Structures are given as structure tokens and as C-alpha cells.
Coordinates of C-alpha atoms and ligand atoms in Angstrom, one line a residue:
Chain A
M601 CA 0.0 0.0 0.0
T602 CA 1.4 3.4 -0.9
A603 CA 1.6 6.2 1.7
R604 CA -1.2 8.0 -0.1
A605 CA -3.5 5.0 -0.2
S606 CA -3.0 4.2 3.5
S607 CA -3.6 7.8 4.4
L608 CA -6.9 7.7 2.5
A609 CA -7.7 4.4 4.2
G610 CA -7.1 6.1 7.6
I611 CA -9.4 9.0 6.7
A612 CA -12.1 6.5 5.5
V613 CA -11.9 4.5 8.8
V614 CA -12.3 7.7 10.9
L615 CA -15.2 8.9 8.8
A616 CA -16.9 5.5 9.0
I617 CA -16.6 5.5 12.8
G618 CA -17.7 9.1 13.0
L619 CA -20.8 8.5 10.7
A620 CA -21.7 5.4 12.8
V621 CA -21.6 7.5 16.0
L622 CA -23.6 10.2 14.2
V623 CA -26.4 7.9 13.0
L624 CA -26.5 5.3 15.9
T625 CA -26.1 7.4 19.1
P626 CA -29.6 9.0 19.0
R627 CA -31.2 5.7 18.0
L628 CA -29.6 3.5 20.7
F629 CA -29.4 5.8 23.7
E630 CA -31.5 8.1 25.8
L631 CA -31.3 11.9 25.5
D632 CA -29.0 12.3 28.6
V633 CA -26.4 10.1 26.9
V634 CA -26.8 12.0 23.7
L635 CA -26.2 15.2 25.6
N636 CA -23.0 13.8 27.1
V637 CA -21.7 12.6 23.8
T638 CA -22.5 16.0 22.3
V639 CA -20.1 17.7 24.8
Y640 CA -17.5 15.1 24.1
M641 CA -17.7 16.0 20.4
I642 CA -17.4 19.7 21.1
M643 CA -14.4 19.2 23.3
A644 CA -12.8 17.0 20.7
V645 CA -13.0 19.9 18.3
L646 CA -11.2 21.9 20.9
A647 CA -8.6 19.1 21.3
L648 CA -8.0 19.1 17.5
S649 CA -7.2 22.8 17.7
L650 CA -4.3 22.2 20.1
G651 CA -3.5 19.0 18.2
L652 CA -2.8 21.2 15.2
I653 CA -0.8 24.0 16.8
W654 CA 1.2 21.9 19.2
G655 CA 1.3 18.5 17.6
F656 CA 2.1 19.8 14.1
G657 CA 3.1 23.4 14.6
G658 CA 5.3 22.7 17.6
I659 CA 3.7 25.6 19.5
L660 CA 2.9 24.7 23.1
C661 CA 0.0 27.0 23.9
F662 CA -1.3 27.0 27.4
G663 CA -4.0 29.4 26.4
Q664 CA -6.2 27.3 24.1
S665 CA -9.0 27.7 26.6
A666 CA -8.7 31.5 26.2
F667 CA -9.7 31.2 22.5
F668 CA -12.4 28.7 23.5
G669 CA -13.8 31.0 26.1
L670 CA -13.6 34.0 23.8
G671 CA -15.5 32.1 21.2
A672 CA -18.2 31.1 23.7
Y673 CA -18.5 34.6 25.2
T674 CA -18.5 36.3 21.8
Y675 CA -21.3 34.1 20.6
A676 CA -23.3 34.6 23.8
I677 CA -23.0 38.4 23.8
A678 CA -23.6 38.8 20.1
V679 CA -26.6 36.5 19.9
M680 CA -28.2 38.1 22.9
N681 CA -27.9 41.5 21.2
M682 CA -28.8 40.4 17.7
G683 CA -31.3 37.6 18.2
E684 CA -30.4 36.0 14.9
S685 CA -27.3 33.6 15.2
T686 CA -25.6 33.7 11.8
L687 CA -23.3 36.7 12.5
P688 CA -22.7 35.7 16.1
L689 CA -21.5 32.3 14.9
V690 CA -19.1 34.0 12.4
L691 CA -17.9 36.4 15.1
S692 CA -17.2 33.5 17.5
V693 CA -14.6 32.3 15.0
V694 CA -13.3 35.7 13.9
V695 CA -12.9 37.4 17.3
P696 CA -10.6 34.7 18.8
A697 CA -8.7 34.5 15.4
V698 CA -8.1 38.3 15.4
F699 CA -7.1 38.1 19.1
A700 CA -4.6 35.3 18.3
A701 CA -3.3 37.3 15.3
L702 CA -2.4 40.2 17.6
L703 CA -1.0 38.1 20.4
G704 CA 0.8 35.8 18.0
Y705 CA 2.3 38.8 16.1
F706 CA 4.0 40.0 19.3
I707 CA 5.1 36.5 20.3
F708 CA 6.5 35.3 16.9
Y709 CA 7.7 38.6 15.5
G710 CA 9.1 39.5 18.9
R711 CA 11.2 36.3 18.8
I712 CA 9.9 35.2 22.1
S713 CA 11.4 31.8 23.1
D714 CA 9.2 28.7 23.5
V715 CA 9.3 28.8 27.3
Y716 CA 8.0 32.4 27.3
L717 CA 5.4 31.5 24.8
G718 CA 4.0 29.1 27.4
V719 CA 4.2 31.8 30.1
I720 CA 2.6 34.5 28.0
T721 CA -0.3 32.3 26.8
L722 CA -0.9 31.1 30.3
T723 CA -0.9 34.7 31.7
V724 CA -3.3 35.9 29.0
T725 CA -5.7 33.1 29.9
L726 CA -5.5 34.0 33.6
I727 CA -6.0 37.7 32.8
L728 CA -9.1 36.9 30.8
F729 CA -10.4 34.6 33.5
N730 CA -9.9 37.2 36.2
S731 CA -11.4 40.0 34.1
V732 CA -14.5 38.2 33.2
N733 CA -14.8 36.8 36.7
S734 CA -15.0 40.3 38.2
T735 CA -17.9 41.5 36.0
A736 CA -20.7 40.4 38.2
G737 CA -22.2 43.9 38.8
P738 CA -25.1 45.2 36.6
E739 CA -22.8 47.9 35.3
F740 CA -20.9 45.3 33.3
H741 CA -23.0 44.7 30.2
I742 CA -22.4 44.8 26.4
G743 CA -25.6 46.0 24.8
S744 CA -28.4 43.9 26.3
A745 CA -26.1 41.1 27.5
R746 CA -25.0 41.2 31.1
L747 CA -21.6 39.6 31.6
G748 CA -22.6 38.2 35.0
G749 CA -19.0 37.8 36.3
F750 CA -18.5 34.4 38.1
N751 CA -22.2 33.7 37.7
G752 CA -21.8 33.4 33.9
I753 CA -24.4 34.2 31.2
P754 CA -27.5 32.0 31.3
G755 CA -30.2 31.6 28.8
I756 CA -28.1 32.0 25.6
P757 CA -30.4 31.7 22.5
A758 CA -29.6 28.6 20.5
L759 CA -28.2 28.6 17.0
N760 CA -30.7 28.9 14.2
V761 CA -30.4 27.8 10.6
P762 CA -28.5 30.6 9.0
F763 CA -30.8 33.6 8.3
F764 CA -33.9 31.7 9.6
K765 CA -34.3 33.0 13.1
D766 CA -37.3 30.8 14.0
W767 CA -35.6 27.5 12.9
Q768 CA -33.6 26.8 16.0
V769 CA -31.3 23.9 16.6
D770 CA -32.8 21.6 19.3
L771 CA -30.8 19.3 21.6
E772 CA -30.7 16.4 19.2
G773 CA -29.8 18.8 16.4
M774 CA -26.9 20.0 18.6
F775 CA -25.7 16.5 18.7
Y776 CA -25.7 16.2 14.9
L777 CA -24.1 19.6 14.5
A778 CA -21.3 18.9 17.0
T779 CA -20.5 15.4 15.6
A780 CA -20.6 16.7 12.0
S781 CA -18.4 19.6 13.0
L782 CA -15.9 17.3 14.5
L783 CA -15.8 15.2 11.3
L784 CA -15.6 18.3 9.1
V785 CA -12.8 19.9 11.2
Y786 CA -10.9 16.6 11.1
V787 CA -11.2 16.3 7.3
A788 CA -10.3 19.9 6.8
L789 CA -7.2 19.6 9.0
R790 CA -6.1 16.4 7.2
A791 CA -6.4 18.4 3.9
L792 CA -4.5 21.3 5.4
L793 CA -1.7 19.0 6.6
A794 CA -1.4 17.3 3.2
S795 CA -1.0 20.7 1.6
R796 CA 2.2 22.6 1.1
F797 CA 1.4 24.8 4.1
G798 CA 0.9 21.7 6.3
R799 CA 4.2 20.1 5.2
V800 CA 6.1 23.4 5.8
I801 CA 4.8 23.8 9.3
V802 CA 5.9 20.2 10.1
A803 CA 9.3 21.0 8.6
I804 CA 9.5 24.1 10.8
R805 CA 8.7 22.0 13.9
E806 CA 11.4 19.6 12.9
N807 CA 14.1 22.1 12.2
E808 CA 13.2 25.8 12.1
G809 CA 16.7 27.0 11.2
R810 CA 16.9 24.7 8.2
A811 CA 13.4 25.7 7.0
Q812 CA 14.5 29.4 7.2
L813 CA 17.8 28.7 5.3
L814 CA 15.6 27.2 2.6
G815 CA 13.7 30.5 2.3
Y816 CA 10.6 29.9 4.5
D817 CA 9.8 32.6 7.0
P818 CA 8.9 30.6 10.2
R819 CA 7.1 33.6 11.8
V820 CA 4.5 33.7 9.0
Y821 CA 3.8 30.0 9.2
K822 CA 3.7 29.9 13.0
L823 CA 1.4 32.9 13.2
A824 CA -1.0 31.4 10.6
T825 CA -1.1 28.0 12.5
F826 CA -1.7 29.8 15.7
V827 CA -4.6 31.8 14.2
I828 CA -6.2 28.7 12.6
G829 CA -6.0 26.9 15.9
A830 CA -7.6 29.8 17.7
A831 CA -10.4 30.0 15.1
I832 CA -11.2 26.3 15.6
A833 CA -11.1 26.7 19.4
G834 CA -13.4 29.7 19.1
Y835 CA -15.9 27.6 17.0
A836 CA -15.8 24.9 19.6
G837 CA -16.5 27.6 22.2
C838 CA -19.6 28.7 20.2
L839 CA -20.9 25.1 20.1
F840 CA -20.3 24.8 23.9
A841 CA -22.2 28.0 24.6
N842 CA -25.1 26.4 22.6
W843 CA -24.9 23.1 24.3
G844 CA -25.7 24.3 27.8
N845 CA -27.2 27.7 26.7
F846 CA -24.8 28.9 29.4
V847 CA -21.2 30.2 29.7
S848 CA -19.2 31.0 32.8
P849 CA -15.6 32.1 33.3
T850 CA -14.4 28.6 34.3
I851 CA -14.1 27.8 30.6
F852 CA -11.2 30.3 30.6
G853 CA -9.7 28.6 33.7
L854 CA -6.4 27.0 34.3
A855 CA -8.1 23.6 34.8
Q856 CA -9.6 23.8 31.4
S857 CA -6.3 24.7 29.7
A858 CA -4.5 21.9 31.5
Q859 CA -7.2 19.4 30.4
I860 CA -6.7 20.2 26.7
I861 CA -3.0 19.7 27.0
I862 CA -3.6 16.4 28.8
W863 CA -5.9 15.2 26.0
V864 CA -3.2 15.8 23.5
I865 CA -0.4 14.3 25.5
V866 CA -2.5 11.1 26.2
G867 CA -3.8 10.8 22.6
G868 CA -0.5 11.7 21.0
R869 CA 1.1 14.7 19.4
G870 CA 1.7 14.7 15.7
T871 CA -1.6 12.9 15.0
L872 CA -5.2 14.2 14.7
V873 CA -7.0 11.0 15.8
G874 CA -4.9 11.0 19.0
P875 CA -6.2 14.2 20.5
I876 CA -9.8 13.1 19.7
V877 CA -9.2 9.7 21.4
G878 CA -7.5 11.3 24.3
C879 CA -10.2 13.9 24.8
I880 CA -13.2 11.5 24.6
G881 CA -11.4 8.8 26.6
I882 CA -10.5 11.2 29.5
Q883 CA -13.8 12.9 29.5
W884 CA -15.6 9.5 29.7
L885 CA -13.2 8.4 32.5
T886 CA -13.8 11.6 34.4
A887 CA -17.5 11.2 34.1
A888 CA -17.4 7.5 35.1
L889 CA -15.2 8.3 38.1
G890 CA -17.3 11.2 39.2
A891 CA -20.5 9.2 38.9
N892 CA -19.1 6.3 40.9
A893 CA -17.5 8.5 43.6
P894 CA -18.6 7.4 47.0
S895 CA -20.3 10.0 49.2
E896 CA -18.1 9.6 52.2
T897 CA -15.0 11.8 52.2
A898 CA -12.5 9.8 54.2
G899 CA -10.3 6.8 53.6
W900 CA -9.3 5.1 50.4
A901 CA -12.8 5.7 48.9
A902 CA -12.1 9.5 48.8
L903 CA -9.0 8.8 46.9
V904 CA -10.8 6.9 44.2
G905 CA -13.3 9.7 43.9
N906 CA -10.7 12.4 43.6
V907 CA -10.9 13.0 39.9
P908 CA -8.1 15.6 39.5
L909 CA -5.8 13.4 41.4
I910 CA -6.5 10.4 39.1
L911 CA -6.1 12.6 36.0
G912 CA -2.8 13.8 37.4
A913 CA -1.7 10.2 37.9
I914 CA -2.8 9.4 34.3
L915 CA -0.8 12.3 32.9
I916 CA 2.4 11.4 34.8
G917 CA 1.9 7.8 33.8
F918 CA 1.7 8.8 30.2
V919 CA 4.6 11.2 30.2
L920 CA 6.8 8.6 31.8
L921 CA 5.6 5.4 30.2
V922 CA 3.9 6.3 26.9
P923 CA 5.5 9.7 26.1
K924 CA 4.4 9.7 22.5
G925 CA 0.8 9.1 23.4
I926 CA -1.7 6.3 22.5
L927 CA -2.0 6.7 18.7
P928 CA 1.7 7.1 17.8
T929 CA 2.6 4.2 20.1
L930 CA 0.0 2.0 18.5
G931 CA 1.4 3.1 15.2
D932 CA 4.9 2.1 16.2
L933 CA 3.7 -1.3 17.4
A934 CA 1.8 -1.9 14.1
A935 CA 5.0 -0.9 12.2
Q936 CA 7.0 -3.4 14.1
L937 CA 4.5 -6.1 13.4
T938 CA 4.2 -5.3 9.7
P939 CA 7.5 -3.9 8.5
R940 CA 7.6 -1.3 5.8
R941 CA 4.1 0.0 6.4
A942 CA 5.0 2.5 9.1
K943 CA 2.9 5.5 8.6
A944 CA -0.6 4.2 8.3
A945 CA -3.3 5.8 10.5
R946 CA -2.7 9.3 11.5
Chain B
M253 CA 30.5 46.4 -15.3
S254 CA 27.9 44.8 -13.1
A255 CA 28.4 44.2 -9.4
P256 CA 30.0 40.9 -8.3
L257 CA 27.9 38.1 -7.0
I258 CA 29.2 38.5 -3.4
E259 CA 31.3 41.4 -2.1
T260 CA 32.2 42.0 1.5
R261 CA 33.8 45.2 2.7
G262 CA 35.6 45.5 6.1
L263 CA 33.4 42.6 7.3
G264 CA 33.8 41.8 11.0
M265 CA 32.2 39.8 13.7
R266 CA 32.9 40.1 17.4
F267 CA 31.6 37.8 20.1
G268 CA 32.2 39.6 23.4
G269 CA 36.0 39.6 23.6
V270 CA 36.6 37.3 20.6
Q271 CA 37.1 38.9 17.2
A272 CA 36.0 35.9 15.1
V273 CA 36.2 37.7 11.8
R274 CA 38.1 40.9 11.1
D275 CA 38.1 43.3 8.2
V276 CA 37.5 40.9 5.4
D277 CA 37.3 42.2 1.9
F278 CA 36.1 39.3 -0.3
V279 CA 34.8 39.2 -3.9
L280 CA 33.2 36.3 -5.7
A281 CA 32.3 36.5 -9.4
E282 CA 29.2 34.9 -10.9
R283 CA 29.7 31.2 -11.4
E284 CA 33.0 31.3 -9.6
L285 CA 34.3 28.3 -7.6
R286 CA 36.3 29.3 -4.5
C287 CA 37.8 27.3 -1.7
L288 CA 38.1 28.6 1.8
I289 CA 40.8 27.1 4.0
G290 CA 42.3 27.9 7.4
P291 CA 42.9 26.3 10.8
N292 CA 40.1 25.5 13.2
G293 CA 38.7 28.7 14.7
A294 CA 39.9 30.9 11.8
G295 CA 36.4 32.2 11.3
K296 CA 35.3 30.4 8.2
S297 CA 31.9 29.2 9.6
T298 CA 31.3 32.6 11.1
F299 CA 32.0 34.2 7.7
F300 CA 29.4 31.8 6.1
K301 CA 26.9 32.7 8.8
M302 CA 27.2 36.4 7.9
L303 CA 26.8 35.6 4.2
T304 CA 23.5 33.8 4.9
G305 CA 22.0 36.1 7.5
Q306 CA 22.4 33.7 10.5
L307 CA 24.6 36.3 12.1
H308 CA 24.5 40.0 11.5
P309 CA 28.1 41.5 11.2
T310 CA 29.3 43.8 13.9
S311 CA 31.2 45.8 11.3
G312 CA 31.4 46.1 7.5
T313 CA 28.9 45.0 4.9
V314 CA 27.9 42.1 2.7
S315 CA 26.5 42.8 -0.7
L316 CA 24.8 40.4 -3.1
R317 CA 24.9 41.7 -6.7
G318 CA 25.3 45.2 -5.3
R319 CA 22.5 44.9 -2.8
D320 CA 23.4 45.3 0.9
I321 CA 22.2 42.1 2.7
S322 CA 24.2 42.7 6.0
R323 CA 21.0 43.0 8.0
A324 CA 18.7 40.7 6.0
E325 CA 17.1 37.6 7.5
P326 CA 18.2 34.1 6.5
H327 CA 14.9 33.4 4.6
E328 CA 15.3 36.7 2.7
I329 CA 18.8 35.8 1.6
A330 CA 17.8 32.3 0.7
R331 CA 15.1 33.8 -1.5
L332 CA 17.8 35.8 -3.3
G333 CA 19.3 32.4 -4.4
V334 CA 21.9 31.5 -1.7
G335 CA 21.9 28.0 -0.3
I336 CA 24.1 26.7 2.5
K337 CA 25.2 23.2 3.7
T338 CA 26.1 23.9 7.3
Q339 CA 29.1 22.4 9.1
V340 CA 26.8 20.5 11.5
P341 CA 24.4 18.7 9.2
S342 CA 21.0 20.5 9.4
V343 CA 18.2 18.4 8.0
F344 CA 14.6 17.4 8.9
D345 CA 15.5 14.3 10.9
G346 CA 12.0 13.2 11.6
L347 CA 11.0 13.2 7.9
T348 CA 11.9 10.8 5.1
V349 CA 14.6 11.6 2.6
R350 CA 11.9 12.3 0.0
E351 CA 10.0 14.6 2.3
N352 CA 13.2 16.5 3.0
L353 CA 13.8 17.2 -0.6
W354 CA 10.1 18.0 -1.2
I355 CA 10.2 20.8 1.4
A356 CA 13.2 22.3 -0.4
A357 CA 11.9 21.8 -4.0
A358 CA 8.4 23.2 -3.0
R359 CA 10.0 26.5 -2.1
T360 CA 10.9 27.3 -5.7
N361 CA 8.6 25.0 -7.7
R362 CA 4.8 24.3 -8.0
G363 CA 2.6 21.3 -8.7
A364 CA 3.9 18.3 -10.6
R365 CA 7.3 20.0 -11.1
I366 CA 8.1 19.5 -7.4
R367 CA 8.0 15.8 -7.8
S368 CA 10.2 15.7 -10.9
V369 CA 12.8 17.9 -9.2
V370 CA 12.8 15.6 -6.2
D371 CA 13.1 12.5 -8.3
A372 CA 16.0 14.0 -10.3
M373 CA 17.7 15.0 -7.1
L374 CA 17.3 11.6 -5.5
E375 CA 19.2 10.2 -8.5
Q376 CA 21.9 13.0 -8.5
V377 CA 22.9 12.5 -4.9
G378 CA 22.4 8.7 -5.0
L379 CA 19.7 8.5 -2.4
A380 CA 16.9 6.9 -4.5
P381 CA 17.3 3.5 -2.7
V382 CA 16.7 5.1 0.7
A383 CA 14.1 7.7 -0.5
S384 CA 11.5 6.4 2.1
A385 CA 13.9 6.1 5.0
I386 CA 13.6 8.5 8.0
V387 CA 16.6 10.8 7.7
G388 CA 17.4 10.6 11.5
Q389 CA 18.1 6.9 11.1
L390 CA 20.6 7.2 8.3
A391 CA 24.4 7.1 8.7
H392 CA 26.3 10.4 9.1
G393 CA 27.7 10.3 5.6
Q394 CA 24.2 9.7 4.1
R395 CA 22.8 12.6 6.1
Q396 CA 25.5 14.8 4.5
W397 CA 24.1 13.7 1.1
V398 CA 20.6 14.5 2.2
E399 CA 21.6 18.0 3.2
L400 CA 23.4 18.5 -0.1
G401 CA 20.3 17.3 -1.9
V402 CA 18.1 19.6 0.2
V403 CA 20.3 22.6 -0.6
L404 CA 20.4 21.9 -4.3
S405 CA 16.7 21.2 -4.6
T406 CA 15.9 24.9 -4.1
D407 CA 18.1 25.6 -7.2
P408 CA 20.3 28.3 -5.6
E409 CA 22.6 30.5 -7.6
L410 CA 25.3 30.5 -4.9
V411 CA 26.0 27.4 -2.9
L412 CA 28.0 27.5 0.3
L413 CA 29.4 24.2 1.5
D414 CA 30.9 24.1 5.0
E415 CA 33.2 21.0 5.2
P416 CA 31.0 18.8 3.0
A417 CA 33.5 15.9 2.9
A418 CA 33.8 15.6 6.7
G419 CA 33.0 12.1 7.9
M420 CA 32.8 10.7 4.3
T421 CA 34.6 7.7 3.0
D422 CA 37.2 8.1 0.2
R423 CA 34.6 7.0 -2.4
E424 CA 32.1 9.5 -1.1
V425 CA 34.7 12.2 -1.1
A426 CA 35.5 11.4 -4.8
R427 CA 31.7 11.6 -5.5
T428 CA 31.5 15.0 -3.7
V429 CA 34.4 16.3 -5.9
E430 CA 32.5 15.2 -9.0
L431 CA 29.3 16.8 -7.7
V432 CA 31.0 20.1 -6.9
R433 CA 32.3 20.2 -10.5
E434 CA 28.8 19.4 -11.8
I435 CA 27.2 22.1 -9.6
N436 CA 29.8 24.6 -10.8
K437 CA 28.7 24.3 -14.4
T438 CA 25.6 26.4 -13.5
K439 CA 26.2 27.9 -10.1
A440 CA 28.8 29.8 -8.0
L441 CA 30.2 27.9 -5.0
I442 CA 32.3 28.6 -1.9
V443 CA 33.6 25.4 -0.3
V444 CA 35.2 25.3 3.1
E445 CA 37.4 22.1 3.3
H446 CA 40.3 20.9 5.3
D447 CA 41.2 18.0 3.0
I448 CA 44.1 19.3 0.7
Q449 CA 43.6 16.4 -1.7
F450 CA 39.9 17.5 -2.1
I451 CA 41.0 21.1 -2.8
R452 CA 43.6 20.0 -5.3
K453 CA 41.0 18.0 -7.2
I454 CA 38.7 20.9 -7.4
A455 CA 41.7 23.0 -8.4
S456 CA 40.2 26.4 -7.9
K457 CA 41.2 29.7 -6.5
V458 CA 41.8 29.5 -2.7
T459 CA 41.3 32.0 0.1
V460 CA 43.2 31.4 3.3
F461 CA 41.7 32.5 6.6
N462 CA 43.8 32.9 9.7
Q463 CA 42.6 34.3 13.0
G464 CA 39.6 35.8 11.4
A465 CA 41.4 37.7 8.6
V466 CA 42.3 36.8 5.0
L467 CA 45.9 35.7 5.0
V468 CA 46.3 35.3 1.3
E469 CA 44.3 34.5 -1.9
D470 CA 45.8 32.6 -4.8
D471 CA 45.6 29.6 -7.1
V472 CA 45.7 26.2 -5.3
E473 CA 49.3 25.3 -6.3
A474 CA 50.7 28.7 -5.4
I475 CA 48.9 28.4 -2.0
L476 CA 50.4 25.0 -1.4
H477 CA 53.9 26.4 -2.0
N478 CA 53.4 29.6 0.0
P479 CA 55.7 29.5 3.0
T480 CA 53.4 31.6 5.2
V481 CA 50.5 29.4 4.5
R482 CA 52.6 26.3 5.2
D483 CA 53.6 27.9 8.4
V484 CA 50.2 28.7 9.9
Y485 CA 48.2 25.9 8.4
L486 CA 49.6 23.4 5.9
G487 CA 53.0 22.7 7.5
K488 CA 52.0 19.6 9.4
K489 CA 49.6 18.2 6.8
V490 CA 51.9 18.5 3.8
A491 CA 54.8 17.1 5.7
A492 CA 52.6 14.2 6.9
Ligands
LIG1153 N1 28.3 32.0 18.7 C1 29.6 32.2 19.1 N2 29.9 32.8 20.3 C2 31.1 33.0 20.7 N3 32.2 32.7 20.0 C3 32.0 32.1 18.8 C4 30.7 31.8 18.3 N4 30.8 31.2 17.1 C5 32.2 31.1 16.9 N5 32.9 31.7 17.9 C6 34.3 31.8 17.9 O1 34.7 32.4 16.8 C7 35.9 31.9 16.3 C8 35.7 31.4 14.8 O2 34.9 30.2 14.8 P1 34.4 29.5 13.5 O3 33.9 30.6 12.6 O4 33.5 28.4 13.9 O5 35.8 29.0 12.9 P2 36.1 27.9 11.8 O6 34.8 27.6 11.1 O7 37.0 28.5 10.9 O8 36.6 26.7 12.5 C9 36.3 30.8 17.2 O9 37.3 31.3 18.2 C10 35.0 30.4 17.9 O10 35.3 30.0 19.2
LIG1154 MG1 33.8 25.8 10.9

């Protein structure tokens, strides 16, 4: 099998699984399960955004939740003012992208080193979190939308079919939209990575100095990758605001940012399926642990119910034992079993 | 008369207390082949880094066809047609040989032309049998060839080679000599090399660096018989 054929086969498998989930979930499960799966899909879109910029672009961004939160808040504020959701949807992608373009310009053109990139993106996230958190008073409003501070914004109008205000997306519709969005974003990113642009960003990740000596300006490529990642995260934020008809500052929080990084580490950098698997797997595990947590707060039982502790243990386990993440490690195993067919499923 | 391909005036580079390159006036004509020799630490690699924008000189200027590039960025200079094979091989270790060449060829070509450039280059540098190998897993000598192929795939007009034969077998060195002659049919080259036999075979004009400055510039045979050069650099090697 040629590399191209096996890559197409990989996409076909992912699409088949995705379509099966899309068609079967609402038929086989109750609405509460469908709602849970919906949020998994939305978060998987968010995971893909970091999978692109970190896994392929080599940019370790601690602020992916900032773009996610900006997308969610932008949608909430815009739709509450406008009523019709078409422009708010577009804005929820454009505003985080523009924000990332400005931030990224200073980071990449200011030749800020990788370590400081992490520090800056983290700081920006915390600033956003604290700013939004302290807007509880009635004086903080944009148009008719009250920001609500730590209470968040409830009652966000749902998306409607573009330009048809009365044709709103219901809960099951949100499931279809979120799942289809995940598949579309996945396919679009596959296409992007197969393009010249995608190959060049991987080359820059591999050896920035060499890429530059060949005539590629790394700053332009990194900035573009950063902006695309922010746009995708913003879109995921818009979906999330729709899912619960609610946003609160916790989506900007440190915990959220750390989660996204854990998804990508566990699933595997340098793949797209990896972050999706890592994201859905960990969310499912978190939900399962949370649901089974015993009510007493002492003894070993409390330890089992301590979700952050267990997530931390998983993260450390992966970093030490499976540093490449699930997907690349499976790929290596498959390559050892069937020599000469190394790079099948990405 | 048009400006030379490369011209430096009073070029200098200072690292703190170390004057790595001092007051170098250097001229290279279009399609010229020049060898650069000199003891370790003479400033040859630093000189190359200033020609390619990896270092900005602390004094003097570098001009490419009359255009001042002293403060230009590496990618800007690369786009003006300068390619460099660095002393420490710099390739995309995680990618295959073919992918390495593709990245280079895609900078100056479009569409189906990229593939044909890559295929031709795989043949030219003898890497066709390992085209699908991950570069990081190849032997040092083969990685040198990959880097040569990468540099040539952008089709530069000036090629800088910093110790291209280091770590190569005799046969590979002979092949490199052949390749340098081939490249020189259409492009200008500056080659830094320690191996006197290598320089003899290329038989070009030689510039000798010593302690950051140009000691002398002459034909290879004259250089080999120059007593000062023998003193600072060749003495031991020619005697050996
Ligand atoms: N980045 C640097 N910082 C400080 N000193 C340097 C640096 N690069 C080179 N040097 C010094 O400059 C001098 C010339 O080095 P180099 O150009 O590598 O010599 P060559 O390539 O001729 O062996 C040496 O003394 C070296 O130690
Ligand atoms: Mg050197």
C-alpha cells in the first residue's frame, strides 16, 4: 500500500466510525447520553485545535482555553444582542482569530522563546479569567447582554439555521451539529496537513533553522497556524455555549487549559485522531469516576473519587511510560508487526 | 560592469572579547568556484553565517549583486538564491529523505514540477534507494548527502558548503568532488574544506583565513607552496 493509499484508508476509517456515531447514538441511547456525547464531540474539536498547533506546529500553547472562552462569550454576547445567530457564529470564530493574530504577532515577531510563549499564553488566559470573573455587577454589560461575572451568562439563545431565526437547533440537532463539525474539522485539517502549508509547518517544527535557510519565514507559518488553531477553538466555544445555553468564566480557567494539554499528550502529538481519542477517553473516564465517587469523604474511597488526582496520575503515567501518546505508540507497534508500512493511520 | 555576486567590505564579527572575523574584503564573481581554508577557529563558519543572515556582522557590509544584505534575515537571503550546507548537518531528521527534498523543492517550484525535481535530485545525490527512510536513522555520511540534496533542490545560484566531505569515505569524497564540478557548471560555489587532496582535485582559487582575517588569496598550487600558509596551516599536513 502506498503512503497516499494508506492515508486515504485512515481517513475512511475515521469517517466510518464518525458516521456510525452520528447515526446510531440518538437511536440507541436516551437523551442524557446523547447530551453527554455532544459535549465530548465539542471538546474533541477543541482538542483538535491544540493537536494542530502543538502536535504539528510545535507551538505549546497554554491558552487554548482562552480562545475557546472568547468564542463562547463572543457568541453569547452577540446573539443576545442580535437575536439571529448567523453573524454571532461568524464572530465567535473571527474574534478569537483576530485576538490570536495580535497576540501571535508579538510572540512570533518579537522572537519570544518557546518557554516564554507558554508563560505568555498562560498569563493571557488568567487575565481573561480574572477580568470576566469580576464583571458580576449590573454595570458590566455589552448591549443587552449582562456579563454576570462568576455567575456566567445563562439563557443564551440557541443557533438557528443561517438567516432563519425561527428555525432553531434543538438538543438532538446540537448532537448532529457537534458530531458533523468534528468530522468536518478533522477532514479539513487532514487536507491542510497534506497541503504545502501543512508540510512546511511540520518541517519548521522539525528544524526551524533549516526551514529558514531554505527560504521559508517561520514567523508567518507559525502565526498562521496559531490563528487557525484559535479560530477552531473559538468555534468549539460557540458550540459549547449552545450546548448548555450557558457560559461561565471557568471555561477560561487553568483547569480547562490543562485538560486540553492532557488530552493531546495522552492521545499523541503529531496525529489528529490522537487528541480526539485522548479527549473523549479522558472525559468519559472523568464522568465515570465522578458518577461512581462514593459519598463519604474519608479513607481510600475518597482517593478513588478524587478526579483531579487520578487525572494527574494518568498524565504522569503517560509522560513517563507512553511519552508519544496512545496513537503514535500503537502506530509504532503496528509498524514493528508489519515492517515497511510504518505511517498508516494518522 | 555589473556588481560581483558577493562582495564584503571590512566585514567583521565580534563575540564579546573574541574577534572571530576581522576586516574581510572578499569578492566572488558569478559562477566562480572558491575554496576557503584555514585552521580551526579561523572564522570560516562565522563568515558563512554572515553571508547567509544567520549572524549580522558587527562591522562592515555584505553585498549580493550590489544589494546590501548585511541585516537581511536568512529566509530573505535564501530567496535571493543563496543555499548553505552547514558544518553541523542540518536536515529534517523526523521526515523521510523524499519529504526532506520535497520541502526544499516546493519553495521554488509548483505542482507536478516539485515531484520531478525531487526524483531527479534523488538520482543525482544517489539517495533513490533510501528515499523512504527516515533521515534521522541514516548514517552520518548519508545525512550529509541528504543535506546536499536539500540545498540543491531549491536551485540556488550561490552554494556554500561548510566542510562537505567531513565524515565521508574516500569514495564518497570522490563523488563529492564530482558533484562540486557538476554544480559549478551552472552555479557559483564557496567550499570550506580541510582536505588538501579535495582542494587539489577541485583546483580552484583559494582564500586562506587565519585568526579571522584573510591571509592570502591565490591559485591552489601557489597556495600550497606559499611559505606563510605552510607555516600557519599546511605545514603539518603537507609534511605528513
Ligand atoms: N556564537 C559564538 N559565540 C562566541 N564565540 C564564537 C561563536 N561562534 C564562533 N565563535 C568563535 O569564533 C571563532 C571562529 O569560529 P568559526 O567561525 O567556527 O571557525 P572555523 O569555522 O574557521 O573553524 C572561534 O574562536 C570560535 O570559538
Ligand atoms: Mg567551521
